[in-house]
Short mmCIF file of C-alpha atoms and ligand atoms in Angstrom, two decimals:
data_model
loop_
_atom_site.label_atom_id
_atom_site.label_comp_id
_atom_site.label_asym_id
_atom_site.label_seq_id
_atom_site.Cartn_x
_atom_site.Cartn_y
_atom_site.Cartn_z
CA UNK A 526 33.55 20.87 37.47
CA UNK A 527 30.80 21.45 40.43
CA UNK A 528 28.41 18.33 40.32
CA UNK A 529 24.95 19.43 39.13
CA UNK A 530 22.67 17.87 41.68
CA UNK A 531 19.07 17.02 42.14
CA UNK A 532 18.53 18.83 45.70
CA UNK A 533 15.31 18.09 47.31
CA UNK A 534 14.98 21.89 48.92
CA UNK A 535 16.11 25.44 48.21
CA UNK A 536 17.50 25.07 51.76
CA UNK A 537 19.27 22.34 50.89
CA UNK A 538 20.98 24.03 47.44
CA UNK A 539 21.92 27.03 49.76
CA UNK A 540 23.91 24.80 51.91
CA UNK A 541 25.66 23.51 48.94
CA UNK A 542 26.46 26.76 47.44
CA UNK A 543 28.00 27.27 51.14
CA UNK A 544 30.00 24.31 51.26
CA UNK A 545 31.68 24.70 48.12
CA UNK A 546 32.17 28.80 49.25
CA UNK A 547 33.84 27.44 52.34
CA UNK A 548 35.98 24.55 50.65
CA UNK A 549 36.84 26.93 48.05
CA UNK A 550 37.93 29.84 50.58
CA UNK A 551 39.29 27.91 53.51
CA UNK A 552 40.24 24.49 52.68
CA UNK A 553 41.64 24.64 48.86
CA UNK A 554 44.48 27.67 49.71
CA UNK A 555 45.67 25.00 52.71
CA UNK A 556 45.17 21.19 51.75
CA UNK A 557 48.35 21.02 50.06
CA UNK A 558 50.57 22.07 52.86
CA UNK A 559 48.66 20.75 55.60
CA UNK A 560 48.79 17.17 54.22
CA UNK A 561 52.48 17.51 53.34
CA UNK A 562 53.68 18.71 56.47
CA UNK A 563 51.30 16.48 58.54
CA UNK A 564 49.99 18.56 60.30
CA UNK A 565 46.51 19.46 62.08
CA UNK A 566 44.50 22.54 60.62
CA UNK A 567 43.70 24.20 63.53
CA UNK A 568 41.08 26.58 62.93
CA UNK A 569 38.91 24.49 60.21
CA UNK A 570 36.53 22.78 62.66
CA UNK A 571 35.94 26.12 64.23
CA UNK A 572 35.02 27.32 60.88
CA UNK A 573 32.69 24.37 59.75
CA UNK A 574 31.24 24.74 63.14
CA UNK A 575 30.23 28.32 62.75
CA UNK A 576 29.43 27.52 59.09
CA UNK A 577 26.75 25.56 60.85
CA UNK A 578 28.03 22.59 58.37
CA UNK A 579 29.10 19.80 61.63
CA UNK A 580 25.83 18.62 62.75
CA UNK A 581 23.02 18.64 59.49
CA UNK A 582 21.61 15.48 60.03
CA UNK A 583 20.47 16.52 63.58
CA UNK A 584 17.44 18.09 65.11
CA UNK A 585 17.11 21.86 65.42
CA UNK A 586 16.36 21.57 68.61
CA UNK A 587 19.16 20.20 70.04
CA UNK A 588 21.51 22.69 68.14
CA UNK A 589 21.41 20.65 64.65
CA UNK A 590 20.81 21.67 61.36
CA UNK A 591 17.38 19.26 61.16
CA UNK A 592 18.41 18.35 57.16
CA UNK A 593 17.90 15.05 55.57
CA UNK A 594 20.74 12.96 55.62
CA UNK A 595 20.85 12.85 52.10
CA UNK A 596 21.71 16.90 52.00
CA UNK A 597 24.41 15.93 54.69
CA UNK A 598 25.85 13.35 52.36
CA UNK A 599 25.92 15.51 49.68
CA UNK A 600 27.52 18.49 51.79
CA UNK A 601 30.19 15.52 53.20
CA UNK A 602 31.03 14.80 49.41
CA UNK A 603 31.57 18.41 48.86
CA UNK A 604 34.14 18.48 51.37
CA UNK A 605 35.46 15.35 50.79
CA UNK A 606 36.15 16.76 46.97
CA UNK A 607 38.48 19.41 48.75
CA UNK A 608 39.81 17.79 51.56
CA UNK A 609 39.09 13.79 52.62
CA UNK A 610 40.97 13.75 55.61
CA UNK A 611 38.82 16.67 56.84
CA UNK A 612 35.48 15.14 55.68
CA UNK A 613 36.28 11.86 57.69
CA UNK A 614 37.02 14.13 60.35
CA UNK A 615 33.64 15.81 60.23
CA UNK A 616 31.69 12.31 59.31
CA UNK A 617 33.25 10.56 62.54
CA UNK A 618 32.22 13.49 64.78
CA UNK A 619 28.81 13.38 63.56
CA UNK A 620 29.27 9.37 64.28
CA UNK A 621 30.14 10.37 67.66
CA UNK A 622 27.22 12.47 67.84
CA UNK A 623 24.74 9.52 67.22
CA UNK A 624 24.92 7.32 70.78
CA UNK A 625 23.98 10.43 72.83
CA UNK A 626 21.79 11.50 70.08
CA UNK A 627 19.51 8.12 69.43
CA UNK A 628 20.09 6.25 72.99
CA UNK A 629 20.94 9.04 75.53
CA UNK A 630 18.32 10.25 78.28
CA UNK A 631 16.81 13.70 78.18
CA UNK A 632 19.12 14.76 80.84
CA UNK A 633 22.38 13.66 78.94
CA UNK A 634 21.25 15.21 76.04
CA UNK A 635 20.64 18.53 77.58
CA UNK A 636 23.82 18.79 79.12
CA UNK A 637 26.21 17.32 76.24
CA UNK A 638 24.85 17.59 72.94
CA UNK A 639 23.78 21.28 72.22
CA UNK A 640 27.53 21.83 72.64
CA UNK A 641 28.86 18.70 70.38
CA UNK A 642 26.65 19.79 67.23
CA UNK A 643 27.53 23.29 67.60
CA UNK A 644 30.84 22.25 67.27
CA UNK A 645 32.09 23.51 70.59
CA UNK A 646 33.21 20.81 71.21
CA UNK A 647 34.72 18.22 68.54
CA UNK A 648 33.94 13.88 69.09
CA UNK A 649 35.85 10.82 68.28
CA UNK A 650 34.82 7.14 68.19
CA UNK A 651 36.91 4.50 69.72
CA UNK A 652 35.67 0.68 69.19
CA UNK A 653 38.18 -0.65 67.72
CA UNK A 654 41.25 -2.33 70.11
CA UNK A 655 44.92 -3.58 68.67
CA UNK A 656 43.57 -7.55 68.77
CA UNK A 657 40.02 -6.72 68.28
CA UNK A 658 39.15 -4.28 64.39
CA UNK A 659 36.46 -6.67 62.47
CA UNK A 660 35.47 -8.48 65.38
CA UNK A 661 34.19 -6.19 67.94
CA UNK A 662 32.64 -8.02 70.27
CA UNK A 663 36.24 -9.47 71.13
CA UNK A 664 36.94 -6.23 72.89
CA UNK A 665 38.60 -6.54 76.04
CA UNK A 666 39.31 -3.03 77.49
CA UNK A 667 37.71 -3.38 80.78
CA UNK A 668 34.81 -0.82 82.45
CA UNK A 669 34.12 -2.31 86.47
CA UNK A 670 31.76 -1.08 88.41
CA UNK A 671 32.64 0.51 91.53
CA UNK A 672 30.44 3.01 93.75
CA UNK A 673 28.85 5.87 91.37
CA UNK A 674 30.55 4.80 88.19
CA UNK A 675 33.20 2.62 86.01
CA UNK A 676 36.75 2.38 86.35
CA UNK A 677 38.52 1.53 82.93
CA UNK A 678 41.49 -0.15 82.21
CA UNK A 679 42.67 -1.19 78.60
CA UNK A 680 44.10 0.32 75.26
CA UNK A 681 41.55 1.60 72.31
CA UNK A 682 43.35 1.50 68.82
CA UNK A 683 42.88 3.73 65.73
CA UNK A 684 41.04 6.79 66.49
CA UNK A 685 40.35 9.29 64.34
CA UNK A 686 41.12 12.72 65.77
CA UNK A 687 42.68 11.27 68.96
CA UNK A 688 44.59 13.27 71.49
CA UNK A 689 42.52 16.28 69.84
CA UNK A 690 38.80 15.77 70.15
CA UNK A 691 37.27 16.64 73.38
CA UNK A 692 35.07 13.57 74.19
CA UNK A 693 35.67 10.05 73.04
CA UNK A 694 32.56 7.15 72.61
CA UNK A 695 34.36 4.35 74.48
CA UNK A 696 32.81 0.87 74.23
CA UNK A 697 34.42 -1.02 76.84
CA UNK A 698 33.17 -4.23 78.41
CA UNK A 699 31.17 -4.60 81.76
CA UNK A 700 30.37 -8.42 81.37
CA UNK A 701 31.04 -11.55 79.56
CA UNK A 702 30.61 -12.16 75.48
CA UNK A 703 28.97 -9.48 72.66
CA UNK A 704 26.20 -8.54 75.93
CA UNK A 705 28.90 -7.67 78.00
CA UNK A 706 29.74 -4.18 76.40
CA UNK A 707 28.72 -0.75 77.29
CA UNK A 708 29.07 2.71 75.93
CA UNK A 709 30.33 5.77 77.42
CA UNK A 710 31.31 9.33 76.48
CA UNK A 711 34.32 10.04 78.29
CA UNK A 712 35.87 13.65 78.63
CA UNK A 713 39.27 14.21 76.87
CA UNK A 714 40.63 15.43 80.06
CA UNK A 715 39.72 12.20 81.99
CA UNK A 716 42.39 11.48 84.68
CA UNK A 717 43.94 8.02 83.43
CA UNK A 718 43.13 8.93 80.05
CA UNK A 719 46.38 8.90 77.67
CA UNK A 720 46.73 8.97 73.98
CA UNK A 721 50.07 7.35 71.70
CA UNK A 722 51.75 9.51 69.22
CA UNK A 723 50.14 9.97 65.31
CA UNK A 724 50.34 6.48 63.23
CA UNK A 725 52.39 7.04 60.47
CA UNK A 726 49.31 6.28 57.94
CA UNK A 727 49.08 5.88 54.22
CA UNK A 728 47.14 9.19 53.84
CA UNK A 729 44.47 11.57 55.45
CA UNK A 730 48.33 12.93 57.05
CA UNK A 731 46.35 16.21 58.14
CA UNK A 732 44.21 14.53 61.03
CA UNK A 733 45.85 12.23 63.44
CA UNK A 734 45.19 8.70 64.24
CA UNK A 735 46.34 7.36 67.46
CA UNK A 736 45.89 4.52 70.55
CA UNK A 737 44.27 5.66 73.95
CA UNK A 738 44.99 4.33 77.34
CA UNK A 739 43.09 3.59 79.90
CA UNK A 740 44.75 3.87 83.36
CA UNK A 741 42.33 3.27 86.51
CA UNK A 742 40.56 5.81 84.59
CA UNK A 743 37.29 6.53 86.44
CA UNK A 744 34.39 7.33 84.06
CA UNK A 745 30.81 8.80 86.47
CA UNK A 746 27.61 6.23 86.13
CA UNK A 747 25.91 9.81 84.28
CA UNK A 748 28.29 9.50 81.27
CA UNK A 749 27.14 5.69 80.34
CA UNK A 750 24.84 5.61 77.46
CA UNK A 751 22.12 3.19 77.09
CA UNK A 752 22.02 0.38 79.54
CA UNK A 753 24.78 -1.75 80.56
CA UNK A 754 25.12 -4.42 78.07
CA UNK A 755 23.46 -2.39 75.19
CA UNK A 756 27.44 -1.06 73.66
CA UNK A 757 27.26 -3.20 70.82
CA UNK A 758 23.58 -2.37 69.65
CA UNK A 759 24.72 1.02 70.04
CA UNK A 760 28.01 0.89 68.19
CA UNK A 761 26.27 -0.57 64.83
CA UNK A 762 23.60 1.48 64.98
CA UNK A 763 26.03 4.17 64.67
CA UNK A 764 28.15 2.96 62.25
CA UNK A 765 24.80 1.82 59.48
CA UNK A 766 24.91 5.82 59.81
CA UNK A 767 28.61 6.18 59.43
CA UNK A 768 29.28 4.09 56.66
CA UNK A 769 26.95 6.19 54.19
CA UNK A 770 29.22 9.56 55.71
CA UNK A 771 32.21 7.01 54.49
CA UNK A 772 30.66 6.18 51.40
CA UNK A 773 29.79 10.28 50.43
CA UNK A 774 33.72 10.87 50.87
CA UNK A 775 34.58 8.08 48.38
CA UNK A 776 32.82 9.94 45.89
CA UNK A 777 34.13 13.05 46.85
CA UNK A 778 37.62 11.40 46.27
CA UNK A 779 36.49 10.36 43.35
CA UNK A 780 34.45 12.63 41.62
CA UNK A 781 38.01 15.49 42.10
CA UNK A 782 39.76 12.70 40.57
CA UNK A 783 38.04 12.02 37.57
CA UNK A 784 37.60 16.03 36.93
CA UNK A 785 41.47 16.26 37.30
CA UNK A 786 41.96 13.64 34.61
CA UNK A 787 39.40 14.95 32.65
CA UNK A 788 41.14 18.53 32.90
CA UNK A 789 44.36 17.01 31.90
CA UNK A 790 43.10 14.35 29.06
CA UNK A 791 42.03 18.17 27.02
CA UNK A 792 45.42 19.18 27.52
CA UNK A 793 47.53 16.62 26.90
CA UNK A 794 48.62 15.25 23.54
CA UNK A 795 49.88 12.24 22.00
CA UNK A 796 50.24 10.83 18.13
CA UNK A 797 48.95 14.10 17.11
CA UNK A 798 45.60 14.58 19.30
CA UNK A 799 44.04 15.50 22.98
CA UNK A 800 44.60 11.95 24.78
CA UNK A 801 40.55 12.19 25.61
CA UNK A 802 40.14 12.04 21.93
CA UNK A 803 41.62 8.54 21.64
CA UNK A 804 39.08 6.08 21.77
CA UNK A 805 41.13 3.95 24.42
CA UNK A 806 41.50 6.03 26.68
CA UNK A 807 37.98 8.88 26.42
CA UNK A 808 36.54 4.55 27.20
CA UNK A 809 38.53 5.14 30.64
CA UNK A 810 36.92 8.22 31.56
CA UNK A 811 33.81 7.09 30.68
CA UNK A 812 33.76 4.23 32.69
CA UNK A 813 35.02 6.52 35.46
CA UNK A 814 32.45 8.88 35.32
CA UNK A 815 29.37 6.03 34.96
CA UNK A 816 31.25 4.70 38.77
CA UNK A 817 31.16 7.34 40.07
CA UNK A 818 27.51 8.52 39.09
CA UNK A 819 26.34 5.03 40.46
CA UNK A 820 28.24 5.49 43.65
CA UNK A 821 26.60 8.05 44.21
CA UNK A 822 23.01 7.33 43.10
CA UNK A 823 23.82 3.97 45.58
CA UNK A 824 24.34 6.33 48.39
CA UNK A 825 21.27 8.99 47.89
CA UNK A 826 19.04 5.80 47.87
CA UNK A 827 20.21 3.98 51.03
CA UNK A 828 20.03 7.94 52.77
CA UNK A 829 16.46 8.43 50.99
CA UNK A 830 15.79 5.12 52.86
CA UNK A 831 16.68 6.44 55.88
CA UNK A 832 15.06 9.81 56.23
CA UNK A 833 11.90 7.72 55.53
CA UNK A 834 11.95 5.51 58.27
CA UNK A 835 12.59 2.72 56.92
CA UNK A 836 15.41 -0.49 57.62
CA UNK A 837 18.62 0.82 55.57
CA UNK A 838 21.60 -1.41 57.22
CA UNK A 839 21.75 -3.36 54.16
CA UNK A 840 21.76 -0.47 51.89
CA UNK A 841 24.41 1.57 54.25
CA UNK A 842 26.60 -1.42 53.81
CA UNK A 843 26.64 -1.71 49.99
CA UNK A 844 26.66 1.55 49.56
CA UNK A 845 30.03 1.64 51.65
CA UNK A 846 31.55 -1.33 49.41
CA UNK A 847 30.21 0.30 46.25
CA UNK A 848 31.31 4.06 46.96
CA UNK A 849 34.43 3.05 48.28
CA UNK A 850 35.92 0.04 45.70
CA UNK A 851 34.61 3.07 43.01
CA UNK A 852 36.80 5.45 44.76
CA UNK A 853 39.84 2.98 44.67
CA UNK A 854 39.39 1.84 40.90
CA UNK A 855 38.70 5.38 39.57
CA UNK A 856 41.54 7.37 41.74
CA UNK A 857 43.70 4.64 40.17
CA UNK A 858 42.50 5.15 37.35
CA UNK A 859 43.04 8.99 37.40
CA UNK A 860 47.18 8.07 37.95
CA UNK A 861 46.98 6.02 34.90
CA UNK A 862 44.91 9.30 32.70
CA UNK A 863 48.12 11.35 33.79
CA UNK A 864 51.08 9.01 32.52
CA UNK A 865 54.17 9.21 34.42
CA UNK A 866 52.78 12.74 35.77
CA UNK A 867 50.21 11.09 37.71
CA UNK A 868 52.55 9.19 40.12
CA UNK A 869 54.14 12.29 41.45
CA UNK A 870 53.63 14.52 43.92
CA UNK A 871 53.25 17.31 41.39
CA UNK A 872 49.79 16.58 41.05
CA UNK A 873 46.72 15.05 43.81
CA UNK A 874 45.71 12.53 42.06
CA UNK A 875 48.44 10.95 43.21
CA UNK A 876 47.13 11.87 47.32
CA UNK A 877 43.53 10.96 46.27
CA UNK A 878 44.82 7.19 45.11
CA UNK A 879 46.47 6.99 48.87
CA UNK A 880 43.52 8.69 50.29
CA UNK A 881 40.65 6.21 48.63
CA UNK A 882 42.26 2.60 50.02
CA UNK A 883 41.44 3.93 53.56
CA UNK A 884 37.92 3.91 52.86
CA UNK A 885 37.67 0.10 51.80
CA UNK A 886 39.13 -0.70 55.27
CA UNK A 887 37.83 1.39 58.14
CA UNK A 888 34.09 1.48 59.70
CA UNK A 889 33.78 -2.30 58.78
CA UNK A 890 36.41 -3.57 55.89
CA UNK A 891 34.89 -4.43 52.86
CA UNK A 892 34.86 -8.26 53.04
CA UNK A 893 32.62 -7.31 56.16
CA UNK A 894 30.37 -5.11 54.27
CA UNK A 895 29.90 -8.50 52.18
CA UNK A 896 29.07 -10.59 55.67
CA UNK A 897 26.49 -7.95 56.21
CA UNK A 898 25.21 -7.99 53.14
CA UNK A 899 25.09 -11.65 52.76
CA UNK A 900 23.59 -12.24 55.98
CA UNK A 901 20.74 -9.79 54.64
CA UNK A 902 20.39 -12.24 51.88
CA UNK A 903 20.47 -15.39 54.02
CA UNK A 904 17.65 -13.91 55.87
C1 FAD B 1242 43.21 5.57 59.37
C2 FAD B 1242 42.31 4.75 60.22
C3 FAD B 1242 41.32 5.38 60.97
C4 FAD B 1242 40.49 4.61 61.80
N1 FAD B 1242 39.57 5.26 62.59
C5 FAD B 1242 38.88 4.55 63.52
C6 FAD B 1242 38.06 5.22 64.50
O1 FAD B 1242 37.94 6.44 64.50
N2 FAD B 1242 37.45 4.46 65.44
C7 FAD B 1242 37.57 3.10 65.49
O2 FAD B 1242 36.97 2.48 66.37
N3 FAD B 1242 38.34 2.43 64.57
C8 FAD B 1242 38.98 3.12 63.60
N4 FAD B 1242 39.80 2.47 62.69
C9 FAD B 1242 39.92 1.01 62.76
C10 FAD B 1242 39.25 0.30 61.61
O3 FAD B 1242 37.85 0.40 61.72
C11 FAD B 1242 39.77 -1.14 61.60
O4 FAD B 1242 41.12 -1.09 61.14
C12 FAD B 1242 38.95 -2.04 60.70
O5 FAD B 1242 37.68 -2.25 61.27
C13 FAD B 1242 39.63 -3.41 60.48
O6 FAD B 1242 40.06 -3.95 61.68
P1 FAD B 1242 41.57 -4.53 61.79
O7 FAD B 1242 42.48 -3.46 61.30
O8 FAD B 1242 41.75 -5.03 63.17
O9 FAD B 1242 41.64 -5.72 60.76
P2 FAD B 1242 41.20 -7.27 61.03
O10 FAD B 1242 39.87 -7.26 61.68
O11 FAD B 1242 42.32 -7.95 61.72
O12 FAD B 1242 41.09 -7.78 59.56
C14 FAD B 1242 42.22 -8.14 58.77
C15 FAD B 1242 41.70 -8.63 57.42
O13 FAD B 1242 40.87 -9.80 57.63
C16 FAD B 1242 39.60 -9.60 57.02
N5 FAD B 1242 38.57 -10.26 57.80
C17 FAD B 1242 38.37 -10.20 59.15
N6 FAD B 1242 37.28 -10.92 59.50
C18 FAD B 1242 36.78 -11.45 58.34
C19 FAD B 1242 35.65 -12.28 58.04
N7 FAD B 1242 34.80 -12.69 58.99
N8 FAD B 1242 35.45 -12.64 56.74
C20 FAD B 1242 36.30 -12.20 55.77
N9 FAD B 1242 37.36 -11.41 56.00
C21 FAD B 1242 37.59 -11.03 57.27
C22 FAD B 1242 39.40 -8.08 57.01
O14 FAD B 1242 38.46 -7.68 56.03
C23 FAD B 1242 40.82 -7.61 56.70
O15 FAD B 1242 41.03 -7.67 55.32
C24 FAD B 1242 40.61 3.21 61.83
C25 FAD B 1242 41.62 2.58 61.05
C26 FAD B 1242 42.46 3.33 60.29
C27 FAD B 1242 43.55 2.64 59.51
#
């Protein structure tokens, strides 16, 4: 059942009524196979690129779509309802969007960005290392200076869309301790640049996740961002804004599952009735459907916070822990509405439950949304 939501343009309710057009025609007919057979969907970023549906949250006059990011949230969620592996897709490019975006020069921006938020060409984000996920600033892949630019050396872990996006926000270090890291936006085709094969992951099978390696790789002084030393600033600035994409795909995830087991609970019968009609278990949905209405009111307010102006990092972060421990309680949930059903490959619920533990752990785990959080608190 389409969410009915409170959209603060007629712009903005257009660009749902697109999304869901697009999800319906090109994603639904595909998601199936695609995540079964593992395999990339060639084609789909093209589409979402065209669709004008990559960049939202960025000025028009870089090539953006100049919308609040709570319409891109709400767009993300629509996708996310269709296809999560694609939505984290599209939220970490628009992550890897943000460094050029909010700390590049005028000259950098000119000549890069126009074509990564028309979607010409497609970003990933690589922070995290094999010994160094929750603790960034323990990164040890190496950038040294040497005349007119950087030559890296070191392995990145994790990234989303690796091997297949064209440009790749490395934050490698140029000094000593959590001042000693830099950020740069380094061309797929980077000689010295190599990528590992597809982890074998949980879920989100249709878009790969895999190491890179840096050989002597050398990486021009034009394609650092920000200062030397500022990597770290720039990488959590990013992800405040990445989390709340993160958080809008949980309740994508979510919201498909509860309408599946809704669908089936007014099919299904036991002891003589619809199963939604026992007390027990219409209780279940209910408390699914109240999670994932707050999930999402949690998200709209930390985004509202941000088109304003104001400080949001707290919000982004329990947003992220809300949305996303929602996502995991209600997919699981959803198994449970469909009996024995539910934990086969016969029906998504099943993918969705796989799907939603991925969002408690990447762009900051959960127990680190709670440091975040808590160091808020403590002032
Ligand atoms: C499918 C997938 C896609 C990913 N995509 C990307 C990407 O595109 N780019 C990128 O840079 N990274 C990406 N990641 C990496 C992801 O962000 C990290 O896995 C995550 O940050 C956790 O790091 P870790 O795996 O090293 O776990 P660790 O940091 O080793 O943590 C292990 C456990 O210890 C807990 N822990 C650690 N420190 C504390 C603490 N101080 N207090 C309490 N508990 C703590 C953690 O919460 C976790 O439960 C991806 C990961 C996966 C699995």
């Amino acid at each position: 059942m389409a969410v009915d939501r409170l959209l603060p343009t007629d712009e903005a309710r257009d660009l749902i009524a697109l999304t869901r057009d697009v999800a319906d025609k090109v994603l639904a007919p595909i998601v199936d196979e695609h995540e079964k057979a593992e395999t990339y969907p060639e084609g789909v970023f093209a589409t979402l690129g065209e669709a004008g549906l990559l960049s939202l949250p960025y000025p028009e006059e870089w090539g953006g779509g100049g919308q609040p990011y709570e319409v891109y949230l709400q767009v993300l969620e629509e996708i996310a309802a269709r296809w999560a592996a694609v939505a984290v897709a599209v939220s970490v490019h628009s992550l890897s969007c943000h460094p050029l975006m909010a700390f590049g020069t005028e000259e950098q921006k000119r000549r890069w960005l126009p074509e990564m938020l028309g979607g010409a060409t497609v970003g990933a984000y690589s922070l995290s290392e094999p010994q160094a996920g929750s603790d960034a600033a323990a990164l040890a892949c190496k950038a040294a200076a040497i005349g007119g630019g950087y030559r890296v050396n070191g392995s990145k872990a994790w990234i989303t869309h690796g091997g297949i996006a064209d440009f790749y926000n490395l934050f490698a270090r140029t000094g000593e301790g959590s001042k000693g890291i830099s950020c740069f936006l380094v061309p797929k085709n980077t000689a010295g640049l190599s990528f590992g094969k597809p982890e074998e992951k949980m879920g989100l099978h249709a878009v790969p996740t895999t190491s890179a390696h840096y050989d002597d790789a050398f990486v021009p002084d034009e394609r650092r961002i920000g200062t030397e030393g500022q990597g770290l600033q720039i990488a959590f600035s990013a992800l405040d804004s990445g989390r709340l994409g993160i958080a809008a795909v949980a309740v994508g995830l979510a919201q498909s599952a509860l309408d599946e087991a809704v669908a089936y609970a007014q099919e299904r019968t036991a002891f003589g009735r619809k199963i939604i009609d026992h007390q027990g278990l219409g209780f279940l949905l209910a408390d699914m459907a109240a999670a994932v209405d707050s999930a999402r009111a949690t998200y709209i307010d930390a985004a509202r916070r941000r088109d304003a102006g104001l400080p949001y990092s707290r919000n982004a972060s329990v947003a992220k822990l809300v949305a996303t421990d929602a996502a995991m309680k209600v997919t699981t949930d959803a198994v449970q509405v469909l009996g024995g059903y539910g934990y086969t490959r016969d029906f998504r619920v099943e993918r969705y439950m796989r799907e939603a533990k991925i969002t408690q752990i990447f762009e900051g785990t959960n127990q680190i949304q709670r440091l975040v959080i808590s160091r808020h608190l403590a002032g």
